[in-house]
Short mmCIF file of C-alpha atoms in Angstrom, two decimals:
data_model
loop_
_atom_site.label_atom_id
_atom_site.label_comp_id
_atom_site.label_asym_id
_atom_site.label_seq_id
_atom_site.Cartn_x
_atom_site.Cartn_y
_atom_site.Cartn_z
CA UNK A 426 185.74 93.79 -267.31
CA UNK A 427 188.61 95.53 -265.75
CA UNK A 428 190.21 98.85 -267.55
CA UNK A 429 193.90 98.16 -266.49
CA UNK A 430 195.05 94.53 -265.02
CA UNK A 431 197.19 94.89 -261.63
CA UNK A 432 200.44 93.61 -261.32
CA UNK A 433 199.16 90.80 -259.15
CA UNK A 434 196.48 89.78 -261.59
CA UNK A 435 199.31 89.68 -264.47
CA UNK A 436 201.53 87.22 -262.70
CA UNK A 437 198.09 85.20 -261.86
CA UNK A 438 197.44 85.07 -265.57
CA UNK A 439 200.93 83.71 -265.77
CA UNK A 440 200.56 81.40 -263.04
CA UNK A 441 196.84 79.68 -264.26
CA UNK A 442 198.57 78.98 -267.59
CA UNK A 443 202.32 77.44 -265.98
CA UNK A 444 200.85 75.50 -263.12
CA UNK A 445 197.50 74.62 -263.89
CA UNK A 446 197.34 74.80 -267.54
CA UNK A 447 194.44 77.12 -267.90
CA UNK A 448 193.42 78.48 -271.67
CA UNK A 449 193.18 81.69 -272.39
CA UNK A 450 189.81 81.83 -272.26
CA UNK A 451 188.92 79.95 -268.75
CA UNK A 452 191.92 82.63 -267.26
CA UNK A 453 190.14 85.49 -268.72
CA UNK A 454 186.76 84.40 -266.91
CA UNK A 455 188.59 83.63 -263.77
CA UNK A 456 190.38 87.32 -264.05
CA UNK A 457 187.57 89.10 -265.07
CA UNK A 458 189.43 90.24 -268.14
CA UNK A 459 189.03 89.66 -271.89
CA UNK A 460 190.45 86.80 -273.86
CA UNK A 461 192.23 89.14 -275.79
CA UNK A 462 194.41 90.74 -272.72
CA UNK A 463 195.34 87.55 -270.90
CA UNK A 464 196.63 86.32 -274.52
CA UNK A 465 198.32 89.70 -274.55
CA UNK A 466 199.69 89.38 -271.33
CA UNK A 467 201.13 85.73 -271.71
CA UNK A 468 202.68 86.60 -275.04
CA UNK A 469 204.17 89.44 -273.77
CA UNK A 470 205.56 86.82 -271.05
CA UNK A 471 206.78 84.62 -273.46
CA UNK A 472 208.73 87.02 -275.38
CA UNK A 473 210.23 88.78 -272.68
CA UNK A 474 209.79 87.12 -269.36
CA UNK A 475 208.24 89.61 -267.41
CA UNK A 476 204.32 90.90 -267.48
CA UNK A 477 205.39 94.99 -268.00
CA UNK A 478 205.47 96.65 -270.91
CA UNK A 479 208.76 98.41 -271.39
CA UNK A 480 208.16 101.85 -271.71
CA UNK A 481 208.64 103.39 -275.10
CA UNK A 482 211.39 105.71 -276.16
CA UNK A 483 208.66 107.99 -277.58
CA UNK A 484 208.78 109.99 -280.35
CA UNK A 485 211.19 112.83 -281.33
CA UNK A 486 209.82 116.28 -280.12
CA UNK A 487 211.63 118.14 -282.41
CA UNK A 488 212.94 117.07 -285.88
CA UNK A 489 216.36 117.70 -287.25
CA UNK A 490 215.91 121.00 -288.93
CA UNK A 491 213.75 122.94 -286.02
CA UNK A 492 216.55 121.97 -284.22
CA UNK A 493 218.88 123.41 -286.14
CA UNK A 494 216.89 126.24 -286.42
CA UNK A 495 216.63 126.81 -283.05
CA UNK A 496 220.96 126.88 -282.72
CA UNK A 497 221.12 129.08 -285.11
CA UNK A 498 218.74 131.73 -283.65
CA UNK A 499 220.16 131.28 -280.72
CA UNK A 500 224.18 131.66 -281.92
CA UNK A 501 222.73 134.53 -283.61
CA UNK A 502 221.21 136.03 -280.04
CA UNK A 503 224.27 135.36 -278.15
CA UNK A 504 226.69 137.03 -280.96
CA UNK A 505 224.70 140.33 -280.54
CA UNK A 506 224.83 139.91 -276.83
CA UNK A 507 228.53 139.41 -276.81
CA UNK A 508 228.56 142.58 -279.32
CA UNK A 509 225.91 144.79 -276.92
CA UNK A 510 228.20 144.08 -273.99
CA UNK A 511 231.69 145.13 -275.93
CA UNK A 512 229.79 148.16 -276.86
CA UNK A 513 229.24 149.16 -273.88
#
């Protein structure tokens, strides 16, 4: 079994199922992959027409009220900056 399925080996699974009408299963032999991830990949095919994942938005790195947090601290810093430099 392979740990990550090439570009070239995607569009193959693609190809084996459109033009020859390979199962899953005979692909996955002929790929050297697992049934599982050439049904993966032709789903994903299906439902968007390409064989790459899109790549997630992720996940928020800081929630709402750290990030408030953080403006305030740092209206707070420049204040007493502006006030330091009128001072002197």
């Amino acid at each position: 079994m392979c740990s990550h399925l090439s570009i070239r080996d995607r569009w193959r699974i693609i190809s084996l199922r459109s033009d020859q009408g390979m199962a899953s299963d005979e692909i996955a032999s002929r790929i050297n992959c697992s049934i599982r991830t050439a049904y993966y990949i032709l789903q994903l095919f299906r439902e968007t027409n390409d064989v790459i994942e899109r790549e997630g938005r992720g996940r928020r790195l800081l929630n709402e009220s750290f990030f408030q947090m953080l403006q305030s601290v740092y209206l707070e810093l420049m204040i007493e900056v502006m006030i330091s430099r009128r001072l002197s």
